[in-house]
Amino acid sequence: MDAKAAAEMVLGNLQSGVHQKEQDNSSAPENVVVLKSDQEGACQMCDSDPAGGNQELTESILDDLPCSQLLYFEKMDELFSASRTSPVSKGRDERVNSSSDKIRDPLTFSAGAEHRNRPPDSSSHSKCVSFKTESLKDHLKSAMTGNARAQTLQVSKTKQLKEAVLSEEIFVARKVIESSSVDIGPFYGLPSKVKDLFRQLRGIETLYEWQHDCLTLESLQQRRNLIYSLPTGGGKTLVAEIIILQELLCRQKDVLMILPYVAIVQEKVRGLSSFGIELGFLVEEYAGSKGRFPPVKRRVKKSLYIATIEKGHALVNSLIETERIYDLGLVVVDELHMLGEGSRGAILEITLAKILYTSKKTQIIGMSATLNNVGDLQKFLQAEYYTSDFRPVELKEYIKVRDTIYAVDSKTENGFAFSRLLNFKYSSNLEKADPDHIIALVTEVIPKYSCLIFCPTKKNCENVASMVCKYLKKEFRAHREKEKQDLIKNLKSIGNGSVCPVLKQTIPFGIAYHHSGLTNDERKSIEEAYSSGVLCLLACTATLAAGVNLPARRVILRAPYVGSDFLKKNQYKQMIGRAGRAGIDSAGESILIVQEKDKHLVQDLVHSPLENCYSNLLLELSKGMQSLLLSLVGLKIAVTHEEVDNFMCCTLLGVQQQLLSKEKSLSEIIKDGLENLIEKGLLKGRISQEDHNSKSTLTITPLGKATYKGSIDLAYCNLLYRELKKGLEGLVLESNLHLLYLSTPYDMTSTCSPDWMIYLRQFNQLSAAEQKVADIVGVPESFITKKASGQAIRKNVDNAVVNRLYLTFVLYALLKETNIWSVSEKFNMSRGYVQNLLSSAASFASCLLHFCEELEEFWVYKALLTELTKQLTYCVKTELIPLMEVAGVLEARAKQLYNAGYKTLAHLANANPETLVRMIEHLSRRQAKQIISSAKMLLSEKAEALQEEVEELLKVPTDIPGTH
Ligand SMILES: Nc1ncnc2c1ncn2[C@@H]1O[C@H](COP(=O)(O)OP(=O)(O)OP(=O)(O)O)[C@@H](O)[C@H]1O
Ligand SMILES: [Mg+2]
């Protein structure tokens, strides 16, 4: 590689002005819209060209460069010559990466190409720039011809590797130069390819006016934090995605996107993988037990981490700990109102507060459809606010009382205006079976359009689905009959031969229920069938409201309750917001069924403002606050009482101090919290009343560190430590039963009530060594037998332990049989619950692993837990694991793929979508493409990580004795 040619290539970048921005990050405004800075850079150069002649310009090109760029250029030159003779130092290596990065990346590199594409009449500027690009092209050509001719010498592996990387980069760069279709900037600073991708993959032709306004906000250009709020279905995601792409591609920084649920994370990973492949960034999943801490440091590509709230927090912690938080350019939080929702809200608040405090340059963007006290949130996030009431599809809101439908209308006195009477004749029998006229309401829309019925309980979902299809005309069966039969077949294969009897009865009518009692595989099949119109009616619980994007022409709320609680305004808004989504429906309406007695409450509900979002740090005996304090000291973010006080002022709680009781100030609460942590043996140091002690330093104990690293609930950390310690004295390793007991999540024991006969049966099936496990953990055999025979128990046995062991038996059976269906039958539990137990155990096992990693005495657990976590995560036959690593490929799909001959990740990544659709039943083209993209992404992510490792291994240390 000719150093001059390389330098010329760098020059191409320098001209764009992008580099200058990158080197001098403090200069404002940042290049959010690269096109602008780009043009400015080019103009500047041409204006300063005294001769104005093209030839001269090439020759004196170096003279024209600003000195910051010259310096960079010199370093590059030095670097290339150094790489020929000796290995480079770490710092230099990074520069190679970042510079070759520019060369390789079509987006930054093509800055020059953008000018080339401008019409020739624009000005002399474009002429001179196009000339430079030409010369660059020539240099590249000659460099490569030279390389081809050059004799191959005996070279070291390192050198070979570096050369391989370099020549690949040249190849890419050349392709970029040759392709005239790639430009930069026309689409909000992004290449027009991004626009094409949105068109191809999402069917989005143009942006809504508000989306454009929001993206061109002055505050965004200045990289200020931003909260934006629009009604459900307003198109918030697209704006966030464009900002994310700007950060990854233009600013070359990593991005974290926080979403509320695992299923949504997986959906997003699938959806954005194709963008990553096309545009050259990585998409990494952080959900359940997936995700690495700290994340793998990437050589070239930038990463988009898509995470649940919990995993997002752990990721941020690991970045702060390894001093890499500055790599995170942007954090996007969808459904920002989650801040106000229980302990998960507290975790989100903690995560954001830590970012705000430790990395001022990381931009934070939050969005939601349901925000009220925006002022507080703005203060907390130091953010600007954008809002609009735009909704592409009008949503009409109704309530139904007896047989009358009223429109929700705030202009009328009681808030409702008469709309119409139900036009449906009910026999007395039917009236008895369906007093709320659900059948009348659904048959107005199905089967032509889709309809969702939100029900208060799981059981109610199943009842409503059964009831409706009982009274539907036979004609409903004929609609897409074959596909419905296929769906039942599919569910049967998912259930290893058995289908839920309710679904078997309802699906032929195009109806199904949907709640957490279904397995993930079943839920997915039902969702897909509903999305494609095979099913036209789902009776579901509130979980679907904020879950996957399932649109409906009509949304019916069966009652204004969730469980036995009256509906909250936020929940109501989210549920009705599923009606009428852009691109799918042209209209949408919601009907809330109201009993006479609830009419007044409903009036309040419909017309009241949205609930406020309050900090949850003080929830459950300040659980959130305690774990925050622990990690603040652990991460050395704040290590004195005074520093902690300062930090807390930057939380949402700090903003909402009115939440505090009159008796105790925030500082006093903090003091109590710190003292409590010292008492528990998690922190060391002294806190006292005296002011001068507020400056004394606190440190974290090994147990404290293990606790926050493993995200272990403070209520259990001492107990967990004792149990693991006891395990060291006599862990029964004949099977994994004992280890499974330790990995059974504590917080699920309260939701479990054992069936004593089943308990005894399971116990009796254990081997003698396994039975000893029960005794060791504190459940004697006599206790189980007595319980099973209904005898009174005198002995004092800990209920939590008894329940926990029962759940362990469930997990043990699952790992043995790898069949959720047979296990849930055996234990008389819903299959959804069993699956939930399994995924909670997988998460807890990985937390436990992190806990043990921090405590030397528990070294032996590390190997054991690594394996167990894997088994719990993919509780399937081992051969399916590589396929299930791909986001959103669940067991049933993995089985299908495996049986069709797709046995490895590489098989999937290189599959042809058409063949895949042909070979795999119930797989749409879109799904096939998404699977392939996700597999490609995972493969390239793994390969990158390995290459990273190779580089690290081959790097020659700079401090070898005697070399200086
Ligand atoms: N400019 C656009 N043109 C056409 N369709 C669009 C456009 N922007 C978004 N959409 C579509 O509108 C639908 C709703 O968008 P999105 O999911 O972003 O809504 P949202 O504001 O996040 O709603 P929610 O609060 O319910 O999550 C999606 O199907 C999306 O593809
Ligand atoms: Mg959304």
PDB file of N, CA, C and O in Angstrom, residues 98-130:
ATOM      1  N   SER A  98      -9.687   4.306  13.237  1.00  0.00           N
ATOM      2  CA  SER A  98     -10.660   5.347  12.960  1.00  0.00           C
ATOM      3  C   SER A  98     -10.482   5.919  11.559  1.00  0.00           C
ATOM      4  O   SER A  98     -11.441   6.274  10.910  1.00  0.00           O
ATOM      5  N   SER A  99      -9.241   5.941  11.089  1.00  0.00           N
ATOM      6  CA  SER A  99      -9.082   6.510   9.762  1.00  0.00           C
ATOM      7  C   SER A  99      -9.501   5.522   8.686  1.00  0.00           C
ATOM      8  O   SER A  99     -10.205   5.879   7.751  1.00  0.00           O
ATOM      9  N   SER A 100      -9.138   4.264   8.908  1.00  0.00           N
ATOM     10  CA  SER A 100      -9.531   3.301   7.889  1.00  0.00           C
ATOM     11  C   SER A 100     -11.038   3.155   7.909  1.00  0.00           C
ATOM     12  O   SER A 100     -11.679   2.864   6.922  1.00  0.00           O
ATOM     13  N   ASP A 101     -11.569   3.397   9.093  1.00  0.00           N
ATOM     14  CA  ASP A 101     -12.998   3.404   9.266  1.00  0.00           C
ATOM     15  C   ASP A 101     -13.646   4.373   8.282  1.00  0.00           C
ATOM     16  O   ASP A 101     -14.631   4.094   7.622  1.00  0.00           O
ATOM     17  N   LYS A 102     -13.053   5.530   8.213  1.00  0.00           N
ATOM     18  CA  LYS A 102     -13.590   6.549   7.321  1.00  0.00           C
ATOM     19  C   LYS A 102     -13.473   6.092   5.864  1.00  0.00           C
ATOM     20  O   LYS A 102     -14.339   6.327   5.055  1.00  0.00           O
ATOM     21  N   ILE A 103     -12.341   5.446   5.611  1.00  0.00           N
ATOM     22  CA  ILE A 103     -12.120   5.032   4.239  1.00  0.00           C
ATOM     23  C   ILE A 103     -13.141   3.983   3.852  1.00  0.00           C
ATOM     24  O   ILE A 103     -13.721   3.992   2.796  1.00  0.00           O
ATOM     25  N   ARG A 104     -13.393   3.114   4.841  1.00  0.00           N
ATOM     26  CA  ARG A 104     -14.243   1.995   4.541  1.00  0.00           C
ATOM     27  C   ARG A 104     -15.710   2.402   4.494  1.00  0.00           C
ATOM     28  O   ARG A 104     -16.491   1.882   3.737  1.00  0.00           O
ATOM     29  N   ASP A 105     -16.044   3.316   5.346  1.00  0.00           N
ATOM     30  CA  ASP A 105     -17.449   3.637   5.485  1.00  0.00           C
ATOM     31  C   ASP A 105     -17.942   4.482   4.312  1.00  0.00           C
ATOM     32  O   ASP A 105     -17.505   5.600   4.116  1.00  0.00           O
ATOM     33  N   PRO A 106     -18.862   3.955   3.566  1.00  0.00           N
ATOM     34  CA  PRO A 106     -19.330   4.686   2.396  1.00  0.00           C
ATOM     35  C   PRO A 106     -19.882   6.055   2.770  1.00  0.00           C
ATOM     36  O   PRO A 106     -19.813   6.999   2.002  1.00  0.00           O
ATOM     37  N   LEU A 107     -20.423   6.145   4.000  1.00  0.00           N
ATOM     38  CA  LEU A 107     -21.117   7.382   4.324  1.00  0.00           C
ATOM     39  C   LEU A 107     -20.168   8.547   4.492  1.00  0.00           C
ATOM     40  O   LEU A 107     -20.349   9.610   3.945  1.00  0.00           O
ATOM     41  N   THR A 108     -19.126   8.313   5.296  1.00  0.00           N
ATOM     42  CA  THR A 108     -18.230   9.423   5.536  1.00  0.00           C
ATOM     43  C   THR A 108     -17.324   9.631   4.341  1.00  0.00           C
ATOM     44  O   THR A 108     -17.014  10.739   3.964  1.00  0.00           O
ATOM     45  N   PHE A 109     -16.933   8.527   3.773  1.00  0.00           N
ATOM     46  CA  PHE A 109     -15.991   8.661   2.679  1.00  0.00           C
ATOM     47  C   PHE A 109     -16.610   9.380   1.491  1.00  0.00           C
ATOM     48  O   PHE A 109     -15.985  10.185   0.828  1.00  0.00           O
ATOM     49  N   SER A 110     -17.878   9.076   1.275  1.00  0.00           N
ATOM     50  CA  SER A 110     -18.492   9.592   0.066  1.00  0.00           C
ATOM     51  C   SER A 110     -18.838  11.067   0.158  1.00  0.00           C
ATOM     52  O   SER A 110     -19.543  11.591  -0.671  1.00  0.00           O
ATOM     53  N   ALA A 111     -18.344  11.714   1.216  1.00  0.00           N
ATOM     54  CA  ALA A 111     -18.612  13.143   1.314  1.00  0.00           C
ATOM     55  C   ALA A 111     -18.211  13.847   0.026  1.00  0.00           C
ATOM     56  O   ALA A 111     -18.918  14.709  -0.476  1.00  0.00           O
ATOM     57  N   GLY A 112     -17.089  13.441  -0.528  1.00  0.00           N
ATOM     58  CA  GLY A 112     -16.634  14.032  -1.776  1.00  0.00           C
ATOM     59  C   GLY A 112     -17.565  13.666  -2.915  1.00  0.00           C
ATOM     60  O   GLY A 112     -17.911  14.488  -3.740  1.00  0.00           O
ATOM     61  N   ALA A 113     -18.012  12.429  -2.882  1.00  0.00           N
ATOM     62  CA  ALA A 113     -18.863  11.951  -3.955  1.00  0.00           C
ATOM     63  C   ALA A 113     -20.148  12.747  -4.035  1.00  0.00           C
ATOM     64  O   ALA A 113     -20.709  12.948  -5.092  1.00  0.00           O
ATOM     65  N   GLU A 114     -20.574  13.212  -2.875  1.00  0.00           N
ATOM     66  CA  GLU A 114     -21.818  13.986  -2.856  1.00  0.00           C
ATOM     67  C   GLU A 114     -21.664  15.213  -3.738  1.00  0.00           C
ATOM     68  O   GLU A 114     -22.533  15.565  -4.506  1.00  0.00           O
ATOM     69  N   HIS A 115     -20.514  15.852  -3.637  1.00  0.00           N
ATOM     70  CA  HIS A 115     -20.283  17.042  -4.446  1.00  0.00           C
ATOM     71  C   HIS A 115     -20.172  16.678  -5.911  1.00  0.00           C
ATOM     72  O   HIS A 115     -20.614  17.386  -6.772  1.00  0.00           O
ATOM     73  N   ARG A 116     -19.591  15.529  -6.124  1.00  0.00           N
ATOM     74  CA  ARG A 116     -19.436  15.090  -7.500  1.00  0.00           C
ATOM     75  C   ARG A 116     -20.802  14.974  -8.177  1.00  0.00           C
ATOM     76  O   ARG A 116     -20.966  15.222  -9.345  1.00  0.00           O
ATOM     77  N   ASN A 117     -21.774  14.596  -7.371  1.00  0.00           N
ATOM     78  CA  ASN A 117     -23.092  14.381  -7.941  1.00  0.00           C
ATOM     79  C   ASN A 117     -23.862  15.658  -8.195  1.00  0.00           C
ATOM     80  O   ASN A 117     -24.917  15.639  -8.779  1.00  0.00           O
ATOM     81  N   ARG A 118     -23.354  16.737  -7.699  1.00  0.00           N
ATOM     82  CA  ARG A 118     -24.080  17.982  -7.910  1.00  0.00           C
ATOM     83  C   ARG A 118     -24.017  18.379  -9.369  1.00  0.00           C
ATOM     84  O   ARG A 118     -23.055  18.103 -10.065  1.00  0.00           O
ATOM     85  N   PRO A 119     -25.045  19.063  -9.839  1.00  0.00           N
ATOM     86  CA  PRO A 119     -25.020  19.498 -11.229  1.00  0.00           C
ATOM     87  C   PRO A 119     -23.815  20.404 -11.502  1.00  0.00           C
ATOM     88  O   PRO A 119     -23.409  21.172 -10.612  1.00  0.00           O
ATOM     89  N   PRO A 120     -23.218  20.309 -12.707  1.00  0.00           N
ATOM     90  CA  PRO A 120     -21.982  21.013 -12.991  1.00  0.00           C
ATOM     91  C   PRO A 120     -22.119  22.534 -12.923  1.00  0.00           C
ATOM     92  O   PRO A 120     -21.158  23.234 -12.682  1.00  0.00           O
ATOM     93  N   ASP A 121     -23.343  23.014 -13.064  1.00  0.00           N
ATOM     94  CA  ASP A 121     -23.495  24.463 -13.119  1.00  0.00           C
ATOM     95  C   ASP A 121     -23.398  25.129 -11.746  1.00  0.00           C
ATOM     96  O   ASP A 121     -23.413  26.324 -11.629  1.00  0.00           O
ATOM     97  N   SER A 122     -23.340  24.322 -10.708  1.00  0.00           N
ATOM     98  CA  SER A 122     -23.473  24.910  -9.381  1.00  0.00           C
ATOM     99  C   SER A 122     -22.452  26.013  -9.111  1.00  0.00           C
ATOM    100  O   SER A 122     -22.811  27.092  -8.721  1.00  0.00           O
ATOM    101  N   SER A 123     -21.178  25.744  -9.325  1.00  0.00           N
ATOM    102  CA  SER A 123     -20.156  26.779  -9.145  1.00  0.00           C
ATOM    103  C   SER A 123     -18.790  26.165  -9.367  1.00  0.00           C
ATOM    104  O   SER A 123     -18.650  24.982  -9.591  1.00  0.00           O
ATOM    105  N   SER A 124     -17.811  27.007  -9.236  1.00  0.00           N
ATOM    106  CA  SER A 124     -16.464  26.484  -9.398  1.00  0.00           C
ATOM    107  C   SER A 124     -16.111  25.545  -8.271  1.00  0.00           C
ATOM    108  O   SER A 124     -15.250  24.702  -8.386  1.00  0.00           O
ATOM    109  N   HIS A 125     -16.809  25.677  -7.136  1.00  0.00           N
ATOM    110  CA  HIS A 125     -16.518  24.802  -5.991  1.00  0.00           C
ATOM    111  C   HIS A 125     -16.639  23.352  -6.395  1.00  0.00           C
ATOM    112  O   HIS A 125     -15.781  22.543  -6.181  1.00  0.00           O
ATOM    113  N   SER A 126     -17.776  23.064  -7.021  1.00  0.00           N
ATOM    114  CA  SER A 126     -18.006  21.662  -7.316  1.00  0.00           C
ATOM    115  C   SER A 126     -16.961  21.149  -8.289  1.00  0.00           C
ATOM    116  O   SER A 126     -16.559  20.011  -8.222  1.00  0.00           O
ATOM    117  N   LYS A 127     -16.507  22.019  -9.161  1.00  0.00           N
ATOM    118  CA  LYS A 127     -15.505  21.576 -10.130  1.00  0.00           C
ATOM    119  C   LYS A 127     -14.236  21.135  -9.423  1.00  0.00           C
ATOM    120  O   LYS A 127     -13.721  20.072  -9.641  1.00  0.00           O
ATOM    121  N   CYS A 128     -13.785  22.011  -8.540  1.00  0.00           N
ATOM    122  CA  CYS A 128     -12.505  21.689  -7.927  1.00  0.00           C
ATOM    123  C   CYS A 128     -12.621  20.458  -7.045  1.00  0.00           C
ATOM    124  O   CYS A 128     -11.718  19.641  -6.980  1.00  0.00           O
ATOM    125  N   VAL A 129     -13.746  20.304  -6.403  1.00  0.00           N
ATOM    126  CA  VAL A 129     -13.881  19.141  -5.548  1.00  0.00           C
ATOM    127  C   VAL A 129     -13.917  17.872  -6.378  1.00  0.00           C
ATOM    128  O   VAL A 129     -13.289  16.878  -6.062  1.00  0.00           O
ATOM    129  N   SER A 130     -14.618  17.928  -7.501  1.00  0.00           N
ATOM    130  CA  SER A 130     -14.702  16.728  -8.319  1.00  0.00           C
ATOM    131  C   SER A 130     -13.333  16.374  -8.860  1.00  0.00           C
ATOM    132  O   SER A 130     -12.977  15.220  -8.987  1.00  0.00           O
TER     133      SER A 130
END
